[in-house]
CSV table of C-alpha atoms in Angstrom, one decimal:
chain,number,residue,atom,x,y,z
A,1,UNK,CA,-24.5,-8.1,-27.4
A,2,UNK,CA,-22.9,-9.9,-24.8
A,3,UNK,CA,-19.4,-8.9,-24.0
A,4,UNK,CA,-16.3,-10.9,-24.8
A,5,UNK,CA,-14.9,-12.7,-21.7
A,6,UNK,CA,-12.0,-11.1,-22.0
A,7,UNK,CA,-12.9,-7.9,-22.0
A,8,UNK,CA,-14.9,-9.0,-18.7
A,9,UNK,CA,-12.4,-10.4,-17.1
A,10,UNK,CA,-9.9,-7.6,-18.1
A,11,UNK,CA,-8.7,-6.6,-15.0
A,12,UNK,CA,-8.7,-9.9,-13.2
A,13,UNK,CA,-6.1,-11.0,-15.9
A,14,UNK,CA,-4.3,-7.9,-15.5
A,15,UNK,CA,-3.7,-8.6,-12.0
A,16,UNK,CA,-2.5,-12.3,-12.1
A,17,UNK,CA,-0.3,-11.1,-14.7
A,18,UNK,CA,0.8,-8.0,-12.7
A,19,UNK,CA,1.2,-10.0,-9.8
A,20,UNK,CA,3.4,-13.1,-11.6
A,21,UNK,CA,6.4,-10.3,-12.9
A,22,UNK,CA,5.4,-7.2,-11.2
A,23,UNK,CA,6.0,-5.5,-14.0
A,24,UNK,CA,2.7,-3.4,-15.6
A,25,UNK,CA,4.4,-3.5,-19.0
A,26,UNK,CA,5.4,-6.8,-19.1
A,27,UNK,CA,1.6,-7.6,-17.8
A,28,UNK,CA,-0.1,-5.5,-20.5
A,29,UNK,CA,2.4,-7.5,-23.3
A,30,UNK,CA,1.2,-11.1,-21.7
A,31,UNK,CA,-2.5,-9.9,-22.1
A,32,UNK,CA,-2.0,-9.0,-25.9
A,33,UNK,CA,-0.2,-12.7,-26.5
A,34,UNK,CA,-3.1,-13.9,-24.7
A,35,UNK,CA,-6.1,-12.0,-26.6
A,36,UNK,CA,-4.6,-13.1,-29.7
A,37,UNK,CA,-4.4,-16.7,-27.9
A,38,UNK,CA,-8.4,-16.5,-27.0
A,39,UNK,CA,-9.2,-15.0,-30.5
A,40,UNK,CA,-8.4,-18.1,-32.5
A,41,UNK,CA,-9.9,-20.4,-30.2
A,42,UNK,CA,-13.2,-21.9,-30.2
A,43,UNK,CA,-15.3,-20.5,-28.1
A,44,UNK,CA,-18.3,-23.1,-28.2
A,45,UNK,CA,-15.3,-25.7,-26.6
A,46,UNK,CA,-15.1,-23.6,-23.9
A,47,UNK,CA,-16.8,-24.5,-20.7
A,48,UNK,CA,-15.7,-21.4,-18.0
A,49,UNK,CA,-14.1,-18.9,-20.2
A,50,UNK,CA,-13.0,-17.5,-16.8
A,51,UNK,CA,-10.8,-20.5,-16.1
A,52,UNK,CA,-9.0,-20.7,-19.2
A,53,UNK,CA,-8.3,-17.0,-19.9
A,54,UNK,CA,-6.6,-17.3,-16.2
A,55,UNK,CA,-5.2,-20.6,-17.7
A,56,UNK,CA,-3.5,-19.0,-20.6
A,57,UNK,CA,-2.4,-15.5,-18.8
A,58,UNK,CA,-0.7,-17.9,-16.4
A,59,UNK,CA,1.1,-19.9,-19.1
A,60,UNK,CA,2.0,-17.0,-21.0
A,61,UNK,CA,3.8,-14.9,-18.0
A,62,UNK,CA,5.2,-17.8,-16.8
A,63,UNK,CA,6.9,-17.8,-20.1
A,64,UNK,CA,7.7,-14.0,-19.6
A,65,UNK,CA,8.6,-14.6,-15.9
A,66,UNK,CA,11.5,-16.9,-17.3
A,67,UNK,CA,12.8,-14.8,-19.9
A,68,UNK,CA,12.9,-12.1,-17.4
A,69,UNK,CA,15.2,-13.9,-15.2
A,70,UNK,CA,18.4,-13.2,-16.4
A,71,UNK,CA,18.0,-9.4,-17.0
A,72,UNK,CA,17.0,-8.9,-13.8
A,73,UNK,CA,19.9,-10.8,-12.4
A,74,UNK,CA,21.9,-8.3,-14.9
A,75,UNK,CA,19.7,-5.0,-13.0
A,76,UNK,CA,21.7,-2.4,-12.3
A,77,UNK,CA,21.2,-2.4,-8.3
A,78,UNK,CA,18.2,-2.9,-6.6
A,79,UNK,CA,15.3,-4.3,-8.4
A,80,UNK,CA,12.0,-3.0,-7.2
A,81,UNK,CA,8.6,-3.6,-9.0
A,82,UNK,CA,7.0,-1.1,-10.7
A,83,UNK,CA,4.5,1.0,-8.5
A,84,UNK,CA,0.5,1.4,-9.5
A,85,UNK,CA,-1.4,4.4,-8.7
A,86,UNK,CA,-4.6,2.8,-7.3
A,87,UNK,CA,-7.7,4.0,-5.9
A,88,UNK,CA,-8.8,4.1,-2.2
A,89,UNK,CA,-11.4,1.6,-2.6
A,90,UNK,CA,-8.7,-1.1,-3.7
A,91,UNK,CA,-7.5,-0.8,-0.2
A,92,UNK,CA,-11.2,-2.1,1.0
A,93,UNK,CA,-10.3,-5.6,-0.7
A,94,UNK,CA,-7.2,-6.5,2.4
A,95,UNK,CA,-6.6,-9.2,0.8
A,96,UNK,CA,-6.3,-7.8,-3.0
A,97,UNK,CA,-4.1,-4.6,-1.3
A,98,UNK,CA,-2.0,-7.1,0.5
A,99,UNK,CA,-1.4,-8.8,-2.0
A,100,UNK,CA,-0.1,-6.2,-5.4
A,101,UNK,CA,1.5,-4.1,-1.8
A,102,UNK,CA,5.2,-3.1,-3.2
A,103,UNK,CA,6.0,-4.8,0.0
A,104,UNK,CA,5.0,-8.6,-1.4
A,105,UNK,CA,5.3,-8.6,-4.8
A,106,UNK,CA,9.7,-7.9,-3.5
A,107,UNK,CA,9.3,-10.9,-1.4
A,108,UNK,CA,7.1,-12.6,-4.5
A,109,UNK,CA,10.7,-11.9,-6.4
A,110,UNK,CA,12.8,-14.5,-3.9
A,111,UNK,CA,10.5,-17.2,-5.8
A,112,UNK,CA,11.1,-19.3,-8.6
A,113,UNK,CA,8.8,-18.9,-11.3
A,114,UNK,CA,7.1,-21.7,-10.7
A,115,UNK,CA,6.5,-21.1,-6.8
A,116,UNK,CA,5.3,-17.6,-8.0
A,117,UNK,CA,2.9,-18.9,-10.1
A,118,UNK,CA,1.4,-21.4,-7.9
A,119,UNK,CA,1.7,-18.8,-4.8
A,120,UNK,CA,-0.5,-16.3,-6.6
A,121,UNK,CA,-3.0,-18.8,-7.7
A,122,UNK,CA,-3.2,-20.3,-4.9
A,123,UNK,CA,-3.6,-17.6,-2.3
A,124,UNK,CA,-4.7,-14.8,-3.9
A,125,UNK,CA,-7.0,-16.1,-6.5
A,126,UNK,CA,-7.9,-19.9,-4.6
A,127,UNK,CA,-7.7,-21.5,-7.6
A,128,UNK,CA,-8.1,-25.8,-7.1
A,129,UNK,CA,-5.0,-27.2,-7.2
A,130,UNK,CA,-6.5,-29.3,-10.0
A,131,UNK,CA,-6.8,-26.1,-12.1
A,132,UNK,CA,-3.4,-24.6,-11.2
A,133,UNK,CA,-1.8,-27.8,-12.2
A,134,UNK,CA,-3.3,-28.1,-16.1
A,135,UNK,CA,-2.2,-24.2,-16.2
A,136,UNK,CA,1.8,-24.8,-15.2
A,137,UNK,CA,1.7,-28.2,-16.8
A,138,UNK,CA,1.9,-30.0,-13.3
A,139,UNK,CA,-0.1,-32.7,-10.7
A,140,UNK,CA,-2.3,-31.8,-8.6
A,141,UNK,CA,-0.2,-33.4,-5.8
A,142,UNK,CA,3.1,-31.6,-6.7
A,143,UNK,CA,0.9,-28.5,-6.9
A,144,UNK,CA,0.2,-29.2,-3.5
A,145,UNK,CA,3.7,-29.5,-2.2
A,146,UNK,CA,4.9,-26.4,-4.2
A,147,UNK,CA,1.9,-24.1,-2.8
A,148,UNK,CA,3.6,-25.5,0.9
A,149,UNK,CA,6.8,-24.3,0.3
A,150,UNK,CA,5.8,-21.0,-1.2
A,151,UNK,CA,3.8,-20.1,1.8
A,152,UNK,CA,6.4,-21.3,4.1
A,153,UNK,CA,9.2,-19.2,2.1
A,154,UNK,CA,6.4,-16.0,2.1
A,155,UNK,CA,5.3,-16.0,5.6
A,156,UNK,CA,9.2,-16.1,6.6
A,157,UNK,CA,9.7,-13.2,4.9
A,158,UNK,CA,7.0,-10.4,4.9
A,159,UNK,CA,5.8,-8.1,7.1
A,160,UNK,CA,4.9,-10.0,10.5
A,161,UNK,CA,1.4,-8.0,11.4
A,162,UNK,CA,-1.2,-6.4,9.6
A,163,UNK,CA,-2.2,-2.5,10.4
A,164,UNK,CA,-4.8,-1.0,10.0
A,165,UNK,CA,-5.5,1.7,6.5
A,166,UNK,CA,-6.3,4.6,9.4
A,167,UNK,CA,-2.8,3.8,11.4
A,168,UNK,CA,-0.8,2.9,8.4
A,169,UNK,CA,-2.4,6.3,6.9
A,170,UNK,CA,-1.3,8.5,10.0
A,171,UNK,CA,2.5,7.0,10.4
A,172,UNK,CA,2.6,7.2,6.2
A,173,UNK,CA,1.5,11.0,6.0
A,174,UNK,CA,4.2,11.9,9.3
A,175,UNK,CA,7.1,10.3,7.2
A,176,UNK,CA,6.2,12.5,3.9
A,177,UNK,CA,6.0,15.8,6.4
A,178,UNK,CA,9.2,14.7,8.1
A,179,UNK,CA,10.6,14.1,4.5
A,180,UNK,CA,9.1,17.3,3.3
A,181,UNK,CA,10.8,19.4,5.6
A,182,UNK,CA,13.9,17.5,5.9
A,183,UNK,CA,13.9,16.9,10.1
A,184,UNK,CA,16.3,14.6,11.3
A,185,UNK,CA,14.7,14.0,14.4
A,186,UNK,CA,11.1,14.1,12.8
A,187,UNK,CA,12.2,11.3,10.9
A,188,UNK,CA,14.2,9.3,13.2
A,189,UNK,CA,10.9,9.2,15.5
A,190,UNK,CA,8.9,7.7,12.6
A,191,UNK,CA,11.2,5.0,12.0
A,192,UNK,CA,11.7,1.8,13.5
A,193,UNK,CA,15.9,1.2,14.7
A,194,UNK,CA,15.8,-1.2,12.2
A,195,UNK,CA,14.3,0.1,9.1
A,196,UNK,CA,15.8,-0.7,5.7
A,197,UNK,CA,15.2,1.7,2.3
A,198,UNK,CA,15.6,0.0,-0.8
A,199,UNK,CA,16.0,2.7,-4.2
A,200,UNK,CA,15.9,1.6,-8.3
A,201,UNK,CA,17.0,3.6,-10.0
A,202,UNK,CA,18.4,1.4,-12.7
A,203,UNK,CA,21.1,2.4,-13.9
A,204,UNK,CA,19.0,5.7,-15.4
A,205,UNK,CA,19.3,8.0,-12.6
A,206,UNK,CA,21.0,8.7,-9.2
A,207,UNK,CA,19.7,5.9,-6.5
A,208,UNK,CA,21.7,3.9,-3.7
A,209,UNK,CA,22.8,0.3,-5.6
A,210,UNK,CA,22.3,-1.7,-2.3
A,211,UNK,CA,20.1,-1.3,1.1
A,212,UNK,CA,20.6,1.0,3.8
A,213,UNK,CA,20.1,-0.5,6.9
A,214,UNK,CA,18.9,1.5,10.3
A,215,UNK,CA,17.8,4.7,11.3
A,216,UNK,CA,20.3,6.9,11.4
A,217,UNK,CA,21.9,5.9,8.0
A,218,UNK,CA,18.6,6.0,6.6
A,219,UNK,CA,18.0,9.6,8.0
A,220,UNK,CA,20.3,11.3,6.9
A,221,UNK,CA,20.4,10.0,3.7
A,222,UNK,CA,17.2,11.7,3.4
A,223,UNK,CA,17.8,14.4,5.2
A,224,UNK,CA,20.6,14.9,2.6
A,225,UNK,CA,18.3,14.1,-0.4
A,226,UNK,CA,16.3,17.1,1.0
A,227,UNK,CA,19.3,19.7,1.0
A,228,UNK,CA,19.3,19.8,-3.2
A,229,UNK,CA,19.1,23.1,-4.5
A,230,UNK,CA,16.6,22.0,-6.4
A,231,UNK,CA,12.4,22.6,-5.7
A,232,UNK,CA,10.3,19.9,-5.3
A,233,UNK,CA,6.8,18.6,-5.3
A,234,UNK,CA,5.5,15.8,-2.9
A,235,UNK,CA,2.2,14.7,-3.0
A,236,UNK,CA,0.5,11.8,-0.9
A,237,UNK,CA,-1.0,8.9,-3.2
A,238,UNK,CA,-2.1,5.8,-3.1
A,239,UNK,CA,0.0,3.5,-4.7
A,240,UNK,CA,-0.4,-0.4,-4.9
A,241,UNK,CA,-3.8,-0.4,-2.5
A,242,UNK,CA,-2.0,1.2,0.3
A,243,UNK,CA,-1.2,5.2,1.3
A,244,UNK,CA,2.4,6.3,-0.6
A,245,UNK,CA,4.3,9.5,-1.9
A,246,UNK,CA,5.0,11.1,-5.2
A,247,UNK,CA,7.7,13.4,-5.2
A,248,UNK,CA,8.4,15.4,-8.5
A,249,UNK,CA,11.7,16.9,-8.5
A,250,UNK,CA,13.1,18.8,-11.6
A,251,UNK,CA,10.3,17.1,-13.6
A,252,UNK,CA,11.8,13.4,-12.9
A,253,UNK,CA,9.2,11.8,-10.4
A,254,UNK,CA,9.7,9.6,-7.4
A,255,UNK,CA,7.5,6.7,-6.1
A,256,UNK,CA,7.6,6.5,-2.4
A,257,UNK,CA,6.2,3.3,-0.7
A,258,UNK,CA,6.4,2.6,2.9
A,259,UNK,CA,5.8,-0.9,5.7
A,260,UNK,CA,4.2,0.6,8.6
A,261,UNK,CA,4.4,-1.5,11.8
A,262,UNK,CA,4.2,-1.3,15.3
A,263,UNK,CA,3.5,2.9,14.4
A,264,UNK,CA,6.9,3.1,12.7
A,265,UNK,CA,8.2,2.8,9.2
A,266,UNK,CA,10.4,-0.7,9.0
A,267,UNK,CA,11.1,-0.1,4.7
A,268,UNK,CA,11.1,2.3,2.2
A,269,UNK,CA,10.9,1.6,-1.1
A,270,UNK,CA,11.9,4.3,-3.7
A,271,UNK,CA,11.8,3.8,-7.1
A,272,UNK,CA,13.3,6.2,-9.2
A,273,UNK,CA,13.8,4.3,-12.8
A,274,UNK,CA,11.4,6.5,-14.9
A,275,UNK,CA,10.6,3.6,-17.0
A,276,UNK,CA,8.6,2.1,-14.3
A,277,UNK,CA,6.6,5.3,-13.5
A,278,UNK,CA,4.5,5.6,-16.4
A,279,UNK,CA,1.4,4.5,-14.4
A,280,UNK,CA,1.5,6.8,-11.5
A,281,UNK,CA,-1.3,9.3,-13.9
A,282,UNK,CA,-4.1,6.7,-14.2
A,283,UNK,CA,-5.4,4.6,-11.7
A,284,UNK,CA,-5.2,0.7,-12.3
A,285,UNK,CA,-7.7,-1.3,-12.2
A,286,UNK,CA,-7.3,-4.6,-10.4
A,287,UNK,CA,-9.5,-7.0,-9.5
A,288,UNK,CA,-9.5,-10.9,-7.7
């Protein structure tokens, strides 16, 4: 028997969905509208199943994208999307790793909806703009100018060179050891001046509510964070295609995920809302 389209293109549609509302939940709920979506349709009237399930995932977390909006304008602090324990090899694909980082999908959030959509479709996946227009319901043209702006906005904002997995590896597994043993001048070395750590924590449990900007600040925050009575785990992961942390402290786990540059750590993102660490057990699978 041949198998269903969908279930081929499983992690494909995963991925554009992941990537539209970085949010694995809300991903996994846009791919059960959609299979129920594809299962009452004809399949003899369709021409590149491929096409339209990316068609219809697109329309649906658009939908889901917009609903979203005002809760996460309503998010109790920072809102950070919800890390992915991933495999080494997804770090082979640059592009794919690049683009699920923790690092885009926050700059992906300064987009509208629409932007996002178009954005992902566009330079991730290379979709025509002929396509990505009958999925959002717009021209070609307009398609056009809306991928423009989207790249403009992007390119403004993330990080401004590309490192390589062996550097960003190194500089990665010096920040955990710095962490681990809770030097302030370990970690002030591993840090740019300027670095900025961003925590969620939701509302649920203890995290800063805004950014911390420079070294120091950032330091001994950590440093500090170190100094709990409390014993903890940390163990080096990949998360989101590039290297990461998971600390486990008093059974609550911690997502650690860094931007490298230059040989120094310019953000840290920690998330710390347990309800987006339910898929740091399993690896994802993603696919372009």
């Amino acid at each position: 028997m041949t198998e269903d389209p969908f279930v081929t293109h499983r992690s494909l549609l995963f991925t554009v969905a992941y990537e539209m509302l970085g949010s694995a939940a809300d991903a996994e709920d846009v791919l059960q509208d959609s299979w129920l979506r594809w299962a009452d349709v004809d399949r003899s009237q369709v021409r590149e199943p491929r096409a339209y399930l990316v068609r219809t995932v697109t329309r649906q977390a658009l939908n889901r994208l917009r609903t979203l909006s005002r809760s996460r304008e309503e998010y109790v602090g920072e809102w950070l999307p919800e890390p992915l324990l991933t495999s080494p090899d997804v770090a082979e694909d640059v592009e794919l790793a690049e683009s699920v980082s923790i690092a885009m999908l926050t700059v992906l959030e300064t987009l509208g909806p629409t932007e996002r959509a178009v954005f992902v479709l566009r330079e991730v996946f290379e979709m025509p703009y002929g396509e990505i227009g009958e999925a959002i319901g717009k021209s070609a043209a307009t398609v056009r100018q809306v991928a423009r702006r989207a790249r403009e906005h992007v390119a403004a904002r993330q990080p401004r060179m590309r490192v390589s997995r062996a550097e960003q590896r190194t500089v990665v597994d010096r920040f955990l050891l710095a962490l681990r043993t809770g030097q302030l001048q370990d970690l002030l070395e591993v840090m740019a001046p300027d670095v900025v750590l961003i925590a969620d924590g939701g509302g649920v449990v203890a995290a800063v509510l805004a950014p911390i900007h420079g070294a120091e600040p950032v330091a001994r925050l950590l440093t500090r964070a170190n100094q709990v009575p409390v014993p903890f785990e940390m163990t080096p992961v990949w998360l989101n295609g590039a290297p990461a942390g998971r600390i486990e402290m008093n059974g609550e786990a911690t997502a650690v995920s860094l931007v490298v540059e230059n040989g120094q750590v310019t953000r840290i993102y920690i998330v710390r809302n347990p309800q987006k660490l339910t898929r740091l057990d399993e690896p994802a699978e993603l696919a372009r």
